[in-house]
């Protein structure tokens, strides 16, 4: 479904990704963990073409992600993205945020788009907030709207970039619950997270990124409980103890 | 000030006030349209668009408005472009102010959180759609207070078109004063009429600034 093949990426002189390869099968949930600056966000941003890469290939259902190509917009609709800071459209109501893509990108009839948006908002637990504006919602509610907005495009896969790290601790649970439900329904997901318990429970596979390469990967329980690599052990000791 | 004078001058000045309003509204529309186009060109990643926009904006900003008006009214006819004083006034003032409007709009566009553009891209939106649905609606809110201030300045600077014989308020005042020698009465009336037009605008702008200054923005954690 998503095939990342030895991608490299530099910002100026700084090599940020140095040969990252990762295959994500349909229905699989992969968590990316790693220290700050290790390149986790950059990997996600390359997958849906928000960032270019210098070498290698990224294929989504066998179509190459290339920001120079005209099909990049269509490709982006196949992969939903959820950002750390939500990035909802502040000038549109909750339901309009969710309808924006179906109506203006896919040109679906408003009625149909509205029905689907309501269904998705109900699913993320916001059936009473259709007409609220983003600034009237808590961070956790905003993030759930953002998830609904991405799902409204009926993507084949979802990318999450630290979706709960801008949230107050008591709001994290609701967002993780929504993500867990998605995973159970068979959504293909790549999740950058510091929520180790989420990774342990939900992820099929965990990849530990360090210095722009995947240092260790494997089944969630194995990587998180019995990491082989010293760097992984260090990292996990630090995040679990703080 | 003699009341009889006031009553005989006022109708003339009020008629001229209409011209002042027409010139202001006309050049406001022109400068808004042109300013918006220039701003979008200027933030474009394509140099073919951004460079000409920058050059145009800087040249216009570097020229006194009166010189621009003289150029349009006195020089263009020599090139076969005939304009009435009224048309030349609106076009001159409109072009002169388009540079300031463009800067207002550009600042508004660039104040938009880049995350907004990424979110729009991530649901498959293309550049022009992002501009129309995501950037401009937000930029307009940010731009509204400076836009109001620019409008107040345009209202006052519409007096400049008196130099190319447009019969707006300042020019009507000059003519009245020259023929009656009632300088005090005439110019007091002219000043009061300008204030009658500008003060409501200024209050409106102040309210806008209050409205957009607090709340009504995204609550970012
Ligand atoms: N636009 C950019 N220009 C220059 N350097 C960048 C840019 N974006 C990221 N970087 C650098 O690339 C490196 C990897 O960044 P990235 O955001 O992918 O890390 P991350 O693993 O997501 O970290 P964090 O956990 O802090 O989010 C960092 O050193 C960062 O400073
Ligand atoms: Mg990151």
GROMACS .gro file of N, CA and C in nm, chain A residues 39-194:
model
  468
   39UNK      N    1   1.371   1.281   1.235
   39UNK     CA    2   1.318   1.278   1.098
   39UNK      C    3   1.180   1.217   1.084
   40UNK      N    4   1.111   1.196   1.196
   40UNK     CA    5   0.980   1.130   1.191
   40UNK      C    6   0.880   1.211   1.110
   41UNK      N    7   0.870   1.340   1.142
   41UNK     CA    8   0.775   1.424   1.068
   41UNK      C    9   0.812   1.431   0.922
   42UNK      N   10   0.941   1.438   0.896
   42UNK     CA   11   0.986   1.450   0.757
   42UNK      C   12   0.943   1.327   0.676
   43UNK      N   13   0.952   1.209   0.736
   43UNK     CA   14   0.907   1.088   0.665
   43UNK      C   15   0.759   1.101   0.629
   44UNK      N   16   0.678   1.139   0.727
   44UNK     CA   17   0.534   1.151   0.701
   44UNK      C   18   0.507   1.255   0.593
   45UNK      N   19   0.577   1.368   0.604
   45UNK     CA   20   0.550   1.477   0.510
   45UNK      C   21   0.594   1.439   0.367
   46UNK      N   22   0.695   1.355   0.359
   46UNK     CA   23   0.735   1.307   0.225
   46UNK      C   24   0.628   1.214   0.168
   47UNK      N   25   0.565   1.136   0.255
   47UNK     CA   26   0.467   1.038   0.206
   47UNK      C   27   0.352   1.108   0.134
   48UNK      N   28   0.303   1.220   0.189
   48UNK     CA   29   0.195   1.283   0.113
   48UNK      C   30   0.238   1.411   0.040
   49UNK      N   31   0.369   1.417   0.012
   49UNK     CA   32   0.417   1.519  -0.079
   49UNK      C   33   0.412   1.661  -0.025
   50UNK      N   34   0.414   1.675   0.106
   50UNK     CA   35   0.427   1.811   0.160
   50UNK      C   36   0.573   1.851   0.160
   51UNK      N   37   0.659   1.752   0.143
   51UNK     CA   38   0.804   1.774   0.140
   51UNK      C   39   0.857   1.691   0.024
   52UNK      N   40   0.960   1.744  -0.041
   52UNK     CA   41   1.022   1.665  -0.148
   52UNK      C   42   1.131   1.577  -0.088
   53UNK      N   43   1.170   1.473  -0.161
   53UNK     CA   44   1.285   1.394  -0.117
   53UNK      C   45   1.386   1.389  -0.230
   54UNK      N   46   1.513   1.365  -0.192
   54UNK     CA   47   1.620   1.380  -0.290
   54UNK      C   48   1.649   1.253  -0.369
   55UNK      N   49   1.647   1.138  -0.300
   55UNK     CA   50   1.672   1.011  -0.368
   55UNK      C   51   1.571   0.910  -0.321
   56UNK      N   52   1.560   0.802  -0.397
   56UNK     CA   53   1.471   0.694  -0.358
   56UNK      C   54   1.331   0.712  -0.413
   57UNK      N   55   1.241   0.627  -0.368
   57UNK     CA   56   1.103   0.630  -0.418
   57UNK      C   57   1.006   0.614  -0.303
   58UNK      N   58   0.893   0.682  -0.318
   58UNK     CA   59   0.779   0.650  -0.233
   58UNK      C   60   0.665   0.615  -0.325
   59UNK      N   61   0.606   0.498  -0.306
   59UNK     CA   62   0.494   0.456  -0.390
   59UNK      C   63   0.370   0.441  -0.305
   60UNK      N   64   0.261   0.496  -0.353
   60UNK     CA   65   0.133   0.473  -0.288
   60UNK      C   66   0.047   0.398  -0.388
   61UNK      N   67   0.013   0.274  -0.355
   61UNK     CA   68  -0.058   0.189  -0.451
   61UNK      C   69   0.009   0.193  -0.588
   62UNK      N   70   0.140   0.184  -0.586
   62UNK     CA   71   0.221   0.178  -0.708
   62UNK      C   72   0.233   0.310  -0.784
   63UNK      N   73   0.175   0.418  -0.733
   63UNK     CA   74   0.195   0.548  -0.797
   63UNK      C   75   0.303   0.622  -0.720
   64UNK      N   76   0.401   0.677  -0.794
   64UNK     CA   77   0.513   0.741  -0.728
   64UNK      C   78   0.473   0.880  -0.678
   65UNK      N   79   0.510   0.910  -0.554
   65UNK     CA   80   0.485   1.043  -0.498
   65UNK      C   81   0.592   1.138  -0.551
   66UNK      N   82   0.549   1.234  -0.629
   66UNK     CA   83   0.642   1.330  -0.687
   66UNK      C   84   0.573   1.466  -0.692
   67UNK      N   85   0.624   1.559  -0.613
   67UNK     CA   86   0.554   1.689  -0.602
   67UNK      C   87   0.556   1.766  -0.734
   68UNK      N   88   0.644   1.723  -0.827
   68UNK     CA   89   0.649   1.793  -0.956
   68UNK      C   90   0.540   1.744  -1.052
   69UNK      N   91   0.480   1.630  -1.019
   69UNK     CA   92   0.383   1.570  -1.112
   69UNK      C   93   0.242   1.622  -1.086
   70UNK      N   94   0.164   1.626  -1.192
   70UNK     CA   95   0.028   1.680  -1.182
   70UNK      C   96  -0.062   1.592  -1.097
   71UNK      N   97  -0.027   1.463  -1.083
   71UNK     CA   98  -0.117   1.375  -1.009
   71UNK      C   99  -0.097   1.383  -0.858
   72UNK      N  100  -0.008   1.475  -0.813
   72UNK     CA  101   0.020   1.483  -0.669
   72UNK      C  102  -0.105   1.516  -0.589
   73UNK      N  103  -0.192   1.600  -0.646
   73UNK     CA  104  -0.313   1.640  -0.573
   73UNK      C  105  -0.407   1.521  -0.554
   74UNK      N  106  -0.418   1.442  -0.661
   74UNK     CA  107  -0.503   1.323  -0.653
   74UNK      C  108  -0.444   1.223  -0.553
   75UNK      N  109  -0.310   1.211  -0.557
   75UNK     CA  110  -0.244   1.118  -0.464
   75UNK      C  111  -0.269   1.159  -0.320
   76UNK      N  112  -0.264   1.290  -0.295
   76UNK     CA  113  -0.283   1.338  -0.157
   76UNK      C  114  -0.422   1.305  -0.105
   77UNK      N  115  -0.520   1.295  -0.197
   77UNK     CA  116  -0.653   1.260  -0.148
   77UNK      C  117  -0.660   1.113  -0.106
   78UNK      N  118  -0.561   1.033  -0.147
   78UNK     CA  119  -0.561   0.892  -0.108
   78UNK      C  120  -0.506   0.871   0.032
   79UNK      N  121  -0.433   0.972   0.082
   79UNK     CA  122  -0.366   0.960   0.211
   79UNK      C  123  -0.407   1.078   0.299
   80UNK      N  124  -0.474   1.052   0.407
   80UNK     CA  125  -0.516   1.159   0.499
   80UNK      C  126  -0.404   1.194   0.594
   81UNK      N  127  -0.402   1.321   0.637
   81UNK     CA  128  -0.294   1.361   0.729
   81UNK      C  129  -0.356   1.434   0.848
   82UNK      N  130  -0.307   1.399   0.965
   82UNK     CA  131  -0.352   1.466   1.088
   82UNK      C  132  -0.230   1.529   1.152
   83UNK      N  133  -0.241   1.658   1.181
   83UNK     CA  134  -0.125   1.735   1.225
   83UNK      C  135  -0.125   1.752   1.377
   84UNK      N  136  -0.007   1.776   1.428
   84UNK     CA  137   0.007   1.799   1.572
   84UNK      C  138  -0.080   1.917   1.617
   85UNK      N  139  -0.080   2.024   1.538
   85UNK     CA  140  -0.154   2.144   1.578
   85UNK      C  141  -0.289   2.156   1.508
   86UNK      N  142  -0.348   2.046   1.470
   86UNK     CA  143  -0.484   2.035   1.415
   86UNK      C  144  -0.501   2.102   1.279
   87UNK      N  145  -0.462   2.233   1.272
   87UNK     CA  146  -0.475   2.308   1.146
   87UNK      C  147  -0.616   2.304   1.088
   88UNK      N  148  -0.715   2.318   1.174
   88UNK     CA  149  -0.851   2.333   1.122
   88UNK      C  150  -0.865   2.470   1.057
   89UNK      N  151  -0.963   2.482   0.967
   89UNK     CA  152  -0.987   2.613   0.905
   89UNK      C  153  -1.071   2.697   1.002
   90UNK      N  154  -1.012   2.802   1.061
   90UNK     CA  155  -1.079   2.872   1.171
   90UNK      C  156  -1.202   2.951   1.126
   91UNK      N  157  -1.210   2.981   0.995
   91UNK     CA  158  -1.320   3.062   0.947
   91UNK      C  159  -1.438   2.977   0.903
   92UNK      N  160  -1.430   2.846   0.923
   92UNK     CA  161  -1.541   2.760   0.884
   92UNK      C  162  -1.586   2.676   1.004
   93UNK      N  163  -1.715   2.647   1.004
   93UNK     CA  164  -1.769   2.569   1.115
   93UNK      C  165  -1.715   2.426   1.107
   94UNK      N  166  -1.740   2.352   1.213
   94UNK     CA  167  -1.693   2.214   1.221
   94UNK      C  168  -1.739   2.134   1.100
   95UNK      N  169  -1.869   2.142   1.070
   95UNK     CA  170  -1.921   2.059   0.961
   95UNK      C  171  -1.864   2.106   0.826
   96UNK      N  172  -1.845   2.237   0.814
   96UNK     CA  173  -1.787   2.289   0.689
   96UNK      C  174  -1.642   2.244   0.673
   97UNK      N  175  -1.570   2.237   0.783
   97UNK     CA  176  -1.433   2.186   0.777
   97UNK      C  177  -1.432   2.045   0.718
   98UNK      N  178  -1.525   1.964   0.763
   98UNK     CA  179  -1.528   1.825   0.719
   98UNK      C  180  -1.579   1.814   0.574
   99UNK      N  181  -1.670   1.906   0.537
   99UNK     CA  182  -1.727   1.900   0.401
   99UNK      C  183  -1.636   1.962   0.295
  100UNK      N  184  -1.539   2.039   0.340
  100UNK     CA  185  -1.457   2.118   0.247
  100UNK      C  186  -1.397   2.032   0.134
  101UNK      N  187  -1.331   1.923   0.172
  101UNK     CA  188  -1.266   1.838   0.072
  101UNK      C  189  -1.366   1.772  -0.023
  102UNK      N  190  -1.466   1.701   0.033
  102UNK     CA  191  -1.564   1.635  -0.056
  102UNK      C  192  -1.632   1.734  -0.151
  103UNK      N  193  -1.667   1.853  -0.104
  103UNK     CA  194  -1.742   1.946  -0.189
  103UNK      C  195  -1.651   2.016  -0.290
  104UNK      N  196  -1.535   2.062  -0.245
  104UNK     CA  197  -1.454   2.148  -0.333
  104UNK      C  198  -1.344   2.073  -0.406
  105UNK      N  199  -1.304   1.956  -0.354
  105UNK     CA  200  -1.202   1.879  -0.425
  105UNK      C  201  -1.267   1.767  -0.505
  106UNK      N  202  -1.360   1.697  -0.442
  106UNK     CA  203  -1.424   1.583  -0.511
  106UNK      C  204  -1.553   1.623  -0.581
  107UNK      N  205  -1.598   1.746  -0.560
  107UNK     CA  206  -1.721   1.796  -0.624
  107UNK      C  207  -1.842   1.708  -0.597
  108UNK      N  208  -1.851   1.659  -0.474
  108UNK     CA  209  -1.971   1.584  -0.437
  108UNK      C  210  -2.085   1.682  -0.410
  109UNK      N  211  -2.209   1.638  -0.431
  109UNK     CA  212  -2.322   1.725  -0.396
  109UNK      C  213  -2.321   1.758  -0.246
  110UNK      N  214  -2.359   1.879  -0.212
  110UNK     CA  215  -2.352   1.924  -0.073
  110UNK      C  216  -2.429   1.832   0.021
  111UNK      N  217  -2.548   1.791  -0.023
  111UNK     CA  218  -2.633   1.707   0.063
  111UNK      C  219  -2.562   1.579   0.102
  112UNK      N  220  -2.505   1.516   0.001
  112UNK     CA  221  -2.434   1.391   0.022
  112UNK      C  222  -2.314   1.414   0.113
  113UNK      N  223  -2.239   1.523   0.085
  113UNK     CA  224  -2.120   1.553   0.166
  113UNK      C  225  -2.160   1.582   0.310
  114UNK      N  226  -2.272   1.650   0.327
  114UNK     CA  227  -2.316   1.683   0.462
  114UNK      C  228  -2.355   1.557   0.539
  115UNK      N  229  -2.425   1.469   0.470
  115UNK     CA  230  -2.466   1.344   0.535
  115UNK      C  231  -2.343   1.266   0.582
  116UNK      N  232  -2.242   1.260   0.496
  116UNK     CA  233  -2.123   1.185   0.533
  116UNK      C  234  -2.048   1.256   0.646
  117UNK      N  235  -2.043   1.390   0.639
  117UNK     CA  236  -1.974   1.466   0.743
  117UNK      C  237  -2.040   1.443   0.878
  118UNK      N  238  -2.174   1.441   0.879
  118UNK     CA  239  -2.245   1.417   1.005
  118UNK      C  240  -2.214   1.278   1.059
  119UNK      N  241  -2.211   1.183   0.968
  119UNK     CA  242  -2.180   1.046   1.008
  119UNK      C  243  -2.041   1.038   1.071
  120UNK      N  244  -1.945   1.106   1.007
  120UNK     CA  245  -1.807   1.101   1.058
  120UNK      C  246  -1.796   1.174   1.191
  121UNK      N  247  -1.864   1.288   1.204
  121UNK     CA  248  -1.857   1.362   1.329
  121UNK      C  249  -1.923   1.284   1.442
  122UNK      N  250  -2.030   1.213   1.410
  122UNK     CA  251  -2.092   1.126   1.511
  122UNK      C  252  -1.991   1.021   1.556
  123UNK      N  253  -1.921   0.967   1.457
  123UNK     CA  254  -1.826   0.861   1.484
  123UNK      C  255  -1.714   0.907   1.578
  124UNK      N  256  -1.669   1.033   1.561
  124UNK     CA  257  -1.561   1.082   1.649
  124UNK      C  258  -1.618   1.148   1.775
  125UNK      N  259  -1.748   1.133   1.795
  125UNK     CA  260  -1.809   1.178   1.920
  125UNK      C  261  -1.840   1.326   1.926
  126UNK      N  262  -1.867   1.388   1.811
  126UNK     CA  263  -1.895   1.531   1.811
  126UNK      C  264  -2.029   1.562   1.746
  127UNK      N  265  -2.128   1.478   1.775
  127UNK     CA  266  -2.258   1.498   1.708
  127UNK      C  267  -2.330   1.625   1.754
  128UNK      N  268  -2.280   1.689   1.861
  128UNK     CA  269  -2.346   1.812   1.907
  128UNK      C  270  -2.265   1.937   1.871
  129UNK      N  271  -2.167   1.924   1.783
  129UNK     CA  272  -2.079   2.038   1.755
  129UNK      C  273  -2.076   2.077   1.608
  130UNK      N  274  -2.172   2.031   1.531
  130UNK     CA  275  -2.168   2.057   1.386
  130UNK      C  276  -2.142   2.204   1.354
  131UNK      N  277  -2.214   2.291   1.422
  131UNK     CA  278  -2.211   2.432   1.382
  131UNK      C  279  -2.118   2.517   1.467
  132UNK      N  280  -2.042   2.451   1.556
  132UNK     CA  281  -1.946   2.526   1.636
  132UNK      C  282  -1.829   2.568   1.546
  133UNK      N  283  -1.754   2.668   1.590
  133UNK     CA  284  -1.632   2.706   1.520
  133UNK      C  285  -1.512   2.650   1.596
  134UNK      N  286  -1.403   2.624   1.524
  134UNK     CA  287  -1.289   2.559   1.589
  134UNK      C  288  -1.246   2.628   1.719
  135UNK      N  289  -1.251   2.762   1.722
  135UNK     CA  290  -1.202   2.828   1.844
  135UNK      C  291  -1.297   2.810   1.963
  136UNK      N  292  -1.411   2.746   1.940
  136UNK     CA  293  -1.502   2.719   2.051
  136UNK      C  294  -1.483   2.577   2.106
  137UNK      N  295  -1.387   2.505   2.048
  137UNK     CA  296  -1.367   2.365   2.088
  137UNK      C  297  -1.238   2.348   2.167
  138UNK      N  298  -1.236   2.243   2.249
  138UNK     CA  299  -1.111   2.207   2.316
  138UNK      C  300  -1.015   2.148   2.214
  139UNK      N  301  -0.888   2.139   2.251
  139UNK     CA  302  -0.788   2.081   2.161
  139UNK      C  303  -0.825   1.940   2.118
  140UNK      N  304  -0.874   1.861   2.214
  140UNK     CA  305  -0.909   1.723   2.183
  140UNK      C  306  -1.023   1.715   2.082
  141UNK      N  307  -1.121   1.807   2.100
  141UNK     CA  308  -1.232   1.810   2.005
  141UNK      C  309  -1.184   1.855   1.868
  142UNK      N  310  -1.096   1.956   1.867
  142UNK     CA  311  -1.044   2.003   1.739
  142UNK      C  312  -0.971   1.891   1.666
  143UNK      N  313  -0.893   1.815   1.742
  143UNK     CA  314  -0.817   1.709   1.675
  143UNK      C  315  -0.910   1.602   1.619
  144UNK      N  316  -1.021   1.578   1.687
  144UNK     CA  317  -1.115   1.479   1.634
  144UNK      C  318  -1.185   1.532   1.509
  145UNK      N  319  -1.210   1.662   1.504
  145UNK     CA  320  -1.264   1.722   1.381
  145UNK      C  321  -1.162   1.704   1.268
  146UNK      N  322  -1.035   1.726   1.301
  146UNK     CA  323  -0.930   1.713   1.200
  146UNK      C  324  -0.925   1.570   1.146
  147UNK      N  325  -0.945   1.475   1.233
  147UNK     CA  326  -0.947   1.335   1.189
  147UNK      C  327  -1.068   1.312   1.097
  148UNK      N  328  -1.183   1.365   1.136
  148UNK     CA  329  -1.302   1.351   1.052
  148UNK      C  330  -1.281   1.418   0.916
  149UNK      N  331  -1.214   1.534   0.918
  149UNK     CA  332  -1.190   1.604   0.792
  149UNK      C  333  -1.104   1.519   0.698
  150UNK      N  334  -1.004   1.454   0.754
  150UNK     CA  335  -0.917   1.369   0.671
  150UNK      C  336  -0.995   1.246   0.623
  151UNK      N  337  -1.075   1.188   0.711
  151UNK     CA  338  -1.150   1.068   0.673
  151UNK      C  339  -1.255   1.096   0.566
  152UNK      N  340  -1.301   1.222   0.561
  152UNK     CA  341  -1.407   1.258   0.465
  152UNK      C  342  -1.362   1.237   0.321
  153UNK      N  343  -1.232   1.234   0.299
  153UNK     CA  344  -1.182   1.211   0.163
  153UNK      C  345  -1.179   1.061   0.131
  154UNK      N  346  -1.226   0.978   0.223
  154UNK     CA  347  -1.222   0.832   0.206
  154UNK      C  348  -1.082   0.786   0.165
  155UNK      N  349  -0.981   0.820   0.246
  155UNK     CA  350  -0.843   0.785   0.209
  155UNK      C  351  -0.817   0.636   0.228
  156UNK      N  352  -0.715   0.589   0.159
  156UNK     CA  353  -0.674   0.449   0.176
  156UNK      C  354  -0.585   0.433   0.298
  157UNK      N  355  -0.522   0.545   0.340
  157UNK     CA  356  -0.434   0.538   0.455
  157UNK      C  357  -0.438   0.671   0.529
  158UNK      N  358  -0.402   0.667   0.656
  158UNK     CA  359  -0.399   0.789   0.737
  158UNK      C  360  -0.261   0.804   0.800
  159UNK      N  361  -0.212   0.930   0.797
  159UNK     CA  362  -0.086   0.961   0.861
  159UNK      C  363  -0.114   1.051   0.981
  160UNK      N  364  -0.055   1.019   1.093
  160UNK     CA  365  -0.075   1.099   1.214
  160UNK      C  366   0.061   1.149   1.263
  161UNK      N  367   0.077   1.279   1.275
  161UNK     CA  368   0.204   1.333   1.326
  161UNK      C  369   0.186   1.385   1.468
  162UNK      N  370   0.221   1.305   1.564
  162UNK     CA  371   0.204   1.339   1.705
  162UNK      C  372   0.069   1.404   1.733
  163UNK      N  373  -0.038   1.330   1.706
  163UNK     CA  374  -0.171   1.391   1.713
  163UNK      C  375  -0.214   1.431   1.852
  164UNK      N  376  -0.146   1.379   1.955
  164UNK     CA  377  -0.191   1.413   2.091
  164UNK      C  378  -0.091   1.496   2.168
  165UNK      N  379   0.022   1.534   2.107
  165UNK     CA  380   0.123   1.599   2.191
  165UNK      C  381   0.096   1.747   2.215
  166UNK      N  382  -0.003   1.806   2.146
  166UNK     CA  383  -0.037   1.944   2.177
  166UNK      C  384  -0.158   1.950   2.273
  167UNK      N  385  -0.197   1.833   2.326
  167UNK     CA  386  -0.320   1.828   2.406
  167UNK      C  387  -0.291   1.820   2.555
  168UNK      N  388  -0.383   1.878   2.634
  168UNK     CA  389  -0.377   1.857   2.778
  168UNK      C  390  -0.397   1.708   2.805
  169UNK      N  391  -0.328   1.655   2.907
  169UNK     CA  392  -0.330   1.510   2.931
  169UNK      C  393  -0.470   1.451   2.936
  170UNK      N  394  -0.566   1.524   2.994
  170UNK     CA  395  -0.699   1.463   3.011
  170UNK      C  396  -0.776   1.455   2.878
  171UNK      N  397  -0.722   1.520   2.773
  171UNK     CA  398  -0.793   1.518   2.644
  171UNK      C  399  -0.733   1.415   2.547
  172UNK      N  400  -0.621   1.357   2.588
  172UNK     CA  401  -0.551   1.264   2.499
  172UNK      C  402  -0.633   1.139   2.473
  173UNK      N  403  -0.698   1.089   2.576
  173UNK     CA  404  -0.770   0.963   2.569
  173UNK      C  405  -0.874   0.958   2.458
  174UNK      N  406  -0.954   1.064   2.447
  174UNK     CA  407  -1.061   1.065   2.346
  174UNK      C  408  -1.005   1.051   2.206
  175UNK      N  409  -0.894   1.118   2.181
  175UNK     CA  410  -0.835   1.113   2.047
  175UNK      C  411  -0.779   0.973   2.021
  176UNK      N  412  -0.712   0.917   2.121
  176UNK     CA  413  -0.656   0.783   2.103
  176UNK      C  414  -0.766   0.679   2.082
  177UNK      N  415  -0.879   0.699   2.150
  177UNK     CA  416  -0.990   0.606   2.132
  177UNK      C  417  -1.037   0.605   1.987
  178UNK      N  418  -1.050   0.725   1.930
  178UNK     CA  419  -1.092   0.735   1.790
  178UNK      C  420  -0.991   0.662   1.700
  179UNK      N  421  -0.863   0.683   1.729
  179UNK     CA  422  -0.760   0.621   1.646
  179UNK      C  423  -0.762   0.469   1.660
  180UNK      N  424  -0.788   0.424   1.783
  180UNK     CA  425  -0.793   0.279   1.807
  180UNK      C  426  -0.908   0.217   1.727
  181UNK      N  427  -1.023   0.288   1.727
  181UNK     CA  428  -1.138   0.238   1.651
  181UNK      C  429  -1.104   0.228   1.503
  182UNK      N  430  -1.038   0.332   1.453
  182UNK     CA  431  -0.999   0.330   1.311
  182UNK      C  432  -0.912   0.210   1.281
  183UNK      N  433  -0.816   0.186   1.369
  183UNK     CA  434  -0.724   0.074   1.348
  183UNK      C  435  -0.801  -0.057   1.346
  184UNK      N  436  -0.897  -0.070   1.438
  184UNK     CA  437  -0.976  -0.194   1.443
  184UNK      C  438  -1.059  -0.213   1.318
  185UNK      N  439  -1.100  -0.102   1.258
  185UNK     CA  440  -1.179  -0.112   1.135
  185UNK      C  441  -1.094  -0.144   1.013
  186UNK      N  442  -0.962  -0.150   1.034
  186UNK     CA  443  -0.876  -0.193   0.925
  186UNK      C  444  -0.813  -0.080   0.845
  187UNK      N  445  -0.817   0.042   0.900
  187UNK     CA  446  -0.751   0.154   0.832
  187UNK      C  447  -0.601   0.133   0.834
  188UNK      N  448  -0.537   0.161   0.722
  188UNK     CA  449  -0.392   0.160   0.716
  188UNK      C  450  -0.342   0.288   0.782
  189UNK      N  451  -0.253   0.276   0.879
  189UNK     CA  452  -0.213   0.395   0.954
  189UNK      C  453  -0.062   0.399   0.978
  190UNK      N  454  -0.005   0.520   0.961
  190UNK     CA  455   0.132   0.544   1.005
  190UNK      C  456   0.123   0.654   1.110
  191UNK      N  457   0.168   0.622   1.230
  191UNK     CA  458   0.148   0.712   1.343
  191UNK      C  459   0.281   0.747   1.407
  192UNK      N  460   0.314   0.877   1.407
  192UNK     CA  461   0.428   0.923   1.486
  192UNK      C  462   0.374   0.956   1.623
  193UNK      N  463   0.428   0.895   1.725
  193UNK     CA  464   0.372   0.919   1.858
  193UNK      C  465   0.474   0.898   1.968
  194UNK      N  466   0.446   0.964   2.079
  194UNK     CA  467   0.523   0.938   2.201
  194UNK      C  468   0.438   0.860   2.301
   0.00000   0.00000   0.00000
